[in-house]
Amino acid sequence: MFDFYRVAACIPRVTVADTEKNTDEILKKIREASAHSPAVIALPELALTGYTCQDLFYQDTLLRQVNQSVLRLLLETKDEKSVIIFGAPVMIEQALYNGAYVIKEGRILGISLKTFLPNENEFYEKRWFSSAEDLLTDSVTLREIGLSIAEEDDYEIPVGNHIIYNISDELRFAVEICEDLWAPIPPSSLYALGGAELIVNISASNEIIAKREYRRDLVRMNSASSHCGYLYVSAGSSESTQDLIFSGHAIAAENGKILNENRNYIDDDYVLIAEMDAGKIRADRKKSTAFRDSMNVFMPDISQKIIQAVSDTGLLSSDGSYIQVKKHPFIPSARSARERRCQEIFTMQVCALAKRLDITGTKPVIGVSGGMDSTLALLVCSGALKKLSRPASDLVAITMPAFGTTGRTYENSLSLIRSLGAEPRIIDIKEACTLHLKDIGHDMEKKDTTYENTQARERTQVLMDVANQVNGLVVGTGDLSELALGWCTYNGDQMSMYGVNAGVPKTLIRWMIETLSESESFASSRDVLKDILATPISPELLPPDKDGNIQQKTEDAVGPYELHDFFLYHMLRHGFSPAKIFFLAKKAFRQDYTEEEIRRWITMFYRRFFNQQFKRSCMPDGVKVGSISLSPRGDLRMPSDASGRLWLSEIERLS
């Protein structure tokens, strides 16, 4: 339903040149993998014989036994629903090829052949094998490749290096073999342009120092540039160790991300499982103009060669139970990676604002509330002035207490500004707001949207007018999450002259402030930053409670930001439907929120995302820092009057 497909990399024990024993081991691994219901099961290059047979590949005895083992595998896997891919030598028209048999339910769908044969250093494959480019046919029958079978049961099989396997129009995949991946233009790149969404590489790659990392990078980057899933499976350590050691390296990657990988440096006799999301692959291909343009450049010649190997029997799709779903997709899991990302984003924000200040010759003017958003924006302003070698006194930081301001946030805003070497400017707006509400005939006891937005717009007016006084540039504090929900006052905090946080989601801002608080650059601000992080998120537009504490908490009104950031990421990054996002959210947050809570907040998200677009259509300039941006000049071209009915109707039908 949601385009999930499980894949299995199987590394069996190998007895070099003993095909019967190897077949036993292959069948054992197939059965072990089958317990996970994978769509595809892949085994290493030349798994039937062992890769290291060397001149034994010349022996008819070995090759005849290979054919008997192929027939046995067909017979004993006829009830398997998975596609099974294994390596074996194959004789075609008096030439020997390094092949990958692709079988399903007792039938050979095709035989993919190796194109690039390594023939240097420890490799000398051209001694035994011919390249797929030497092949003069694109199909053979079972009998033509030496498989003994009754004439009435014979059939044609696609062979070569241009085969794309199409399983019931559900998933298209292709197979390349070992060295093919190392080529300047690997066959997998052309397969991907031809429609293959999954590339399987069966390999026998020996291990030497640093090769594992290089191999991993090849797989990862190939999956990224080709927008595909990539399953790599290599021969294990039971191969001959006469001159080489094989490590049994297995990797599953998707769109530039490693999904799973074996942990042992030298390994053998195991099964590695991963679950791929074809929806992500299809979403990236839809958006990538480079991918589509490459199809136009390369495909006219390639399409004439591509063979579609079709199977009418269905492919095993999975329920997504093996999919690993991060709660916070904008935030790296590892602390070191998280700290590095926070520093990188901060550097982008600082450099972007420094450029704007330099080109306009202005001072940064910013409203500081004591909340996280204005805190991060203030730190960016300080960093930009340092980058420009300008004094801290150029920082025009204004705190504007009003009806909802608490003592805690007020004092924190003053302390933070002073810790950065600037002097806060305090402008109390309560009297101005009271007068304005009186002018428009609004009852002060009516604490509604008008009451709240009057304060937000008064603050923006103050900032704009002060900017005129001091030759300043108003720096916006609103973040990506608020923009997605439209949780900002139109022509209030929605407006500025440059929005430094526009690309940063709320869940990441907290980590950024924590990371910056630990840096030496902001050591003098460390204590106040920690207290700001401990303060509840609030617009502080309603009066505090009787004890002076924050009464108005944003997440009580619009829902948890961690959920909204999750919805936003999967909606815009992958174009997923509400139903799929709901499924993923239930999986990610099963210990945090009930199904009904997730349904409530995803409804809120979609409703606000659509009906608040008008606020984003005129949002100020602001630097993009990640894969998600809501700028109307960049990533999100969306009409303000678009209807969200289709999305909301889908949510209503969720079960």
Coordinates of C-alpha atoms in Angstrom, one line a residue, residues 146-449:
G146 CA 22.9 -26.5 -21.2
L147 CA 20.0 -26.9 -18.9
S148 CA 18.5 -30.3 -19.5
I149 CA 14.8 -30.0 -19.8
A150 CA 11.9 -31.4 -21.8
E151 CA 11.5 -29.7 -25.1
E152 CA 7.9 -28.7 -24.4
D153 CA 9.0 -27.0 -21.2
D154 CA 11.7 -24.9 -22.8
Y155 CA 11.4 -21.1 -23.0
E156 CA 13.4 -18.0 -23.9
I157 CA 15.4 -16.1 -21.4
P158 CA 16.6 -12.5 -21.7
V159 CA 20.4 -12.3 -21.3
G160 CA 22.9 -9.4 -21.3
N161 CA 23.7 -6.2 -19.6
H162 CA 20.6 -4.2 -20.6
I163 CA 17.9 -6.1 -18.7
I164 CA 15.4 -4.3 -16.4
Y165 CA 13.2 -6.7 -14.5
N166 CA 9.5 -5.6 -14.2
I167 CA 7.6 -7.5 -11.6
S168 CA 3.9 -7.0 -12.2
D169 CA 4.4 -3.2 -12.7
E170 CA 5.1 -2.9 -8.9
L171 CA 8.9 -2.5 -8.8
R172 CA 11.5 -2.3 -11.5
F173 CA 15.1 -3.5 -10.7
A174 CA 18.3 -4.3 -12.5
V175 CA 21.4 -6.3 -11.6
E176 CA 25.1 -5.3 -12.1
I177 CA 28.0 -7.4 -11.0
C178 CA 30.9 -6.2 -8.8
E179 CA 33.4 -4.3 -11.0
D180 CA 30.5 -2.7 -12.9
L181 CA 30.0 -0.4 -10.0
W182 CA 33.6 0.8 -10.1
A183 CA 33.3 1.9 -13.8
P184 CA 33.3 5.7 -14.6
I185 CA 29.7 5.2 -15.9
P186 CA 28.4 2.1 -14.2
P187 CA 25.6 0.2 -15.9
S188 CA 23.4 0.9 -12.9
S189 CA 23.3 4.6 -13.8
L190 CA 21.8 3.7 -17.2
Y191 CA 19.5 1.1 -15.6
A192 CA 18.2 3.9 -13.3
L193 CA 17.5 6.2 -16.2
G194 CA 15.7 3.3 -17.9
G195 CA 13.3 3.0 -15.0
A196 CA 15.0 0.7 -12.5
E197 CA 14.2 1.8 -8.9
L198 CA 16.4 -0.9 -7.2
I199 CA 19.9 -1.9 -8.2
V200 CA 21.3 -5.2 -7.0
N201 CA 25.0 -5.7 -7.1
I202 CA 26.3 -9.2 -6.5
S203 CA 30.0 -9.1 -5.9
A204 CA 33.2 -10.8 -4.8
S205 CA 35.3 -7.9 -3.5
N206 CA 38.4 -8.8 -1.6
E207 CA 39.3 -6.8 1.5
I208 CA 42.3 -4.6 1.8
I209 CA 43.0 -1.6 4.0
A210 CA 40.5 1.3 3.5
K211 CA 38.5 -0.6 0.8
R212 CA 35.5 -1.1 3.0
E213 CA 35.0 2.7 3.4
Y214 CA 35.6 3.3 -0.3
R215 CA 33.1 0.6 -1.2
R216 CA 30.5 2.0 1.1
D217 CA 30.9 5.5 -0.4
L218 CA 30.5 4.1 -3.9
V219 CA 27.2 2.4 -3.0
R220 CA 25.9 5.3 -1.1
M221 CA 26.7 7.9 -3.7
N222 CA 25.5 5.7 -6.5
S223 CA 22.1 5.4 -4.8
A224 CA 22.1 9.2 -4.3
S225 CA 23.0 10.2 -7.9
S226 CA 20.7 7.6 -9.5
H227 CA 17.8 8.2 -7.0
C228 CA 17.5 4.5 -6.3
G229 CA 17.7 1.7 -3.8
Y230 CA 20.9 -0.2 -3.9
L231 CA 21.6 -3.7 -2.5
Y232 CA 25.2 -4.8 -2.4
V233 CA 26.2 -8.3 -1.4
S234 CA 29.7 -9.6 -1.5
A235 CA 31.4 -13.0 -1.1
G236 CA 32.3 -14.0 2.4
S237 CA 35.5 -15.1 4.2
S238 CA 34.9 -18.8 3.3
E239 CA 36.3 -18.1 -0.2
S240 CA 39.8 -19.3 -0.8
T241 CA 42.4 -17.4 1.1
Q242 CA 45.3 -18.5 -1.1
D243 CA 46.2 -14.9 -1.9
L244 CA 43.2 -12.8 -0.8
I245 CA 40.6 -12.5 1.9
F246 CA 37.0 -11.7 1.2
S247 CA 35.0 -9.9 3.8
G248 CA 31.3 -10.6 3.1
H249 CA 30.4 -7.0 3.0
A250 CA 26.7 -6.3 2.5
I251 CA 25.1 -2.8 2.2
A252 CA 21.5 -1.6 1.7
A253 CA 21.3 2.0 0.7
E254 CA 18.5 4.3 -0.5
N255 CA 18.8 7.8 -2.0
G256 CA 22.2 8.4 -0.5
K257 CA 21.5 6.9 2.9
I258 CA 22.8 3.6 4.3
L259 CA 19.8 1.6 5.6
N260 CA 21.7 -1.3 6.9
E261 CA 25.2 -2.8 6.8
N262 CA 27.0 -5.7 8.4
R263 CA 29.1 -4.7 11.3
N264 CA 31.9 -7.2 11.2
Y265 CA 35.0 -6.3 9.2
I266 CA 35.5 -9.8 8.0
D267 CA 32.2 -11.8 7.9
D268 CA 30.5 -14.9 6.5
D269 CA 27.3 -16.9 6.8
Y270 CA 24.7 -14.4 7.6
V271 CA 21.5 -12.7 6.3
L272 CA 21.1 -8.9 6.2
I273 CA 17.6 -7.4 5.9
A274 CA 16.6 -3.9 5.0
E275 CA 13.3 -2.3 4.1
M276 CA 13.2 0.2 1.2
D277 CA 10.7 2.9 0.5
A278 CA 10.1 3.1 -3.2
G279 CA 7.9 6.2 -2.5
K280 CA 11.0 8.2 -1.6
I281 CA 12.7 7.1 -4.8
R282 CA 9.8 8.1 -6.9
A283 CA 9.3 11.4 -5.2
D284 CA 13.0 12.4 -5.7
R285 CA 12.8 11.4 -9.4
K286 CA 9.7 13.5 -9.9
K287 CA 11.4 16.5 -8.5
S288 CA 14.9 16.1 -10.0
T289 CA 15.3 18.0 -13.3
A290 CA 18.9 16.6 -13.6
F291 CA 17.5 13.1 -13.6
R292 CA 14.9 13.9 -16.2
D293 CA 17.4 15.8 -18.4
S294 CA 19.8 12.8 -18.2
M295 CA 17.0 10.6 -19.4
N296 CA 16.6 12.8 -22.4
V297 CA 20.3 12.9 -23.1
F298 CA 21.2 9.2 -22.7
M299 CA 18.0 7.3 -23.2
P300 CA 17.5 7.6 -27.0
D301 CA 20.4 5.2 -27.5
I302 CA 19.9 3.1 -24.3
S303 CA 16.2 2.5 -24.9
Q304 CA 16.9 0.6 -28.1
K305 CA 19.0 -1.9 -26.1
I306 CA 17.0 -2.3 -22.9
I307 CA 15.2 -5.5 -22.5
Q308 CA 12.2 -5.7 -20.2
A309 CA 12.1 -9.0 -18.3
V310 CA 8.5 -9.2 -17.2
S311 CA 6.9 -11.4 -14.5
D312 CA 3.1 -11.5 -14.1
T313 CA 3.3 -13.0 -10.6
G314 CA 3.2 -10.4 -7.9
L315 CA 6.1 -9.0 -5.9
L316 CA 6.1 -9.4 -2.2
S317 CA 5.4 -5.9 -0.7
S318 CA 6.0 -5.4 3.0
D319 CA 4.0 -3.8 5.8
G320 CA 6.8 -1.3 6.8
S321 CA 7.4 -3.0 10.1
Y322 CA 11.2 -3.1 9.4
I323 CA 11.3 0.6 8.4
Q324 CA 13.2 2.7 10.8
V325 CA 11.4 6.0 11.3
K326 CA 13.1 8.9 13.1
K327 CA 10.9 11.0 15.3
H328 CA 12.9 14.1 14.4
P329 CA 13.9 13.9 10.7
F330 CA 15.6 17.3 10.8
I331 CA 18.0 16.3 13.5
P332 CA 20.9 13.8 13.3
S333 CA 20.7 11.1 15.8
A334 CA 24.4 11.0 16.8
R335 CA 25.4 13.9 19.1
S336 CA 28.6 14.7 17.2
A337 CA 26.7 14.9 13.9
R338 CA 24.0 17.0 15.6
E339 CA 26.5 19.4 16.9
R340 CA 28.3 19.7 13.5
R341 CA 25.0 20.4 11.8
C342 CA 24.0 23.0 14.3
Q343 CA 27.3 24.8 13.8
E344 CA 27.0 24.5 10.0
I345 CA 23.5 26.0 10.0
F346 CA 24.6 28.8 12.3
T347 CA 27.5 29.6 10.0
M348 CA 25.1 29.8 7.0
Q349 CA 22.8 32.1 9.0
V350 CA 25.7 34.4 10.1
C351 CA 27.2 34.6 6.6
A352 CA 23.9 35.3 5.0
L353 CA 23.0 38.1 7.4
A354 CA 26.5 39.6 7.3
K355 CA 26.1 39.8 3.5
R356 CA 22.8 41.6 3.8
L357 CA 24.1 44.0 6.5
D358 CA 27.2 44.7 4.4
I359 CA 25.4 45.4 1.2
T360 CA 22.8 47.6 2.8
G361 CA 25.2 49.3 5.2
T362 CA 22.8 48.8 8.1
K363 CA 22.7 47.8 11.7
P364 CA 20.7 44.7 12.8
V365 CA 17.5 45.7 14.7
I366 CA 15.8 42.8 16.5
G367 CA 13.0 42.3 19.0
V368 CA 14.1 40.0 21.8
S369 CA 11.4 38.2 23.8
G370 CA 13.4 35.8 25.9
G371 CA 12.0 32.9 23.8
M372 CA 14.1 30.5 21.7
D373 CA 13.4 31.9 18.3
S374 CA 14.5 35.5 19.1
T375 CA 17.4 34.0 21.1
L376 CA 18.8 32.2 18.0
A377 CA 18.2 35.2 15.8
L378 CA 20.0 37.5 18.3
L379 CA 23.0 35.1 18.4
V380 CA 23.1 35.2 14.6
C381 CA 23.1 39.0 14.7
S382 CA 26.0 39.0 17.2
G383 CA 27.9 36.5 15.0
A384 CA 27.3 38.6 11.8
L385 CA 28.7 41.7 13.5
K386 CA 31.8 39.8 14.6
K387 CA 32.2 38.5 11.1
L388 CA 32.1 42.1 9.7
S389 CA 34.5 43.3 12.5
R390 CA 31.9 45.7 13.7
P391 CA 31.3 46.6 17.4
A392 CA 28.7 44.9 19.6
S393 CA 27.2 48.4 20.1
D394 CA 25.9 48.2 16.5
L395 CA 23.4 45.6 17.7
V396 CA 20.1 47.3 18.3
A397 CA 18.3 44.8 20.5
I398 CA 14.8 45.8 21.8
T399 CA 12.7 44.2 24.4
M400 CA 9.0 45.2 24.3
P401 CA 7.1 44.0 27.4
A402 CA 3.3 43.9 27.0
F403 CA 0.3 42.3 28.6
G404 CA 1.6 38.7 28.6
T405 CA 5.3 39.3 29.4
T406 CA 6.5 37.4 32.4
G407 CA 9.3 38.4 34.7
R408 CA 11.4 35.4 33.7
T409 CA 11.4 36.1 30.0
Y410 CA 11.8 39.8 30.5
E411 CA 14.9 39.4 32.7
N412 CA 16.3 36.7 30.4
S413 CA 16.0 39.0 27.3
L414 CA 17.9 41.8 29.1
S415 CA 20.6 39.4 30.5
L416 CA 21.1 37.8 27.1
I417 CA 21.5 41.2 25.3
R418 CA 24.0 42.4 27.9
S419 CA 26.0 39.1 27.8
L420 CA 26.6 39.8 24.1
G421 CA 28.1 43.2 24.8
A422 CA 25.1 45.3 23.8
E423 CA 22.8 47.5 25.8
P424 CA 19.1 46.6 25.6
R425 CA 16.6 49.1 24.6
I426 CA 13.3 48.8 26.6
I427 CA 10.1 50.0 25.0
D428 CA 7.0 49.1 27.0
I429 CA 4.1 48.8 24.5
K430 CA 1.2 48.2 26.9
E431 CA 0.1 51.9 26.8
A432 CA 0.3 52.1 23.0
C433 CA -1.7 48.8 22.7
T434 CA -4.3 49.9 25.2
L435 CA -4.8 53.2 23.3
H436 CA -5.1 51.4 20.0
L437 CA -7.7 49.0 21.3
K438 CA -9.6 51.9 22.7
D439 CA -9.4 53.7 19.3
I440 CA -10.9 50.7 17.5
G441 CA -13.5 50.2 20.1
H442 CA -12.3 46.9 21.5
D443 CA -13.1 45.8 25.0
M444 CA -9.9 45.2 27.0
E445 CA -11.5 42.3 28.8
K446 CA -12.0 40.5 25.6
K447 CA -8.8 38.5 25.3
D448 CA -9.3 37.4 21.6
T449 CA -7.2 37.4 18.4

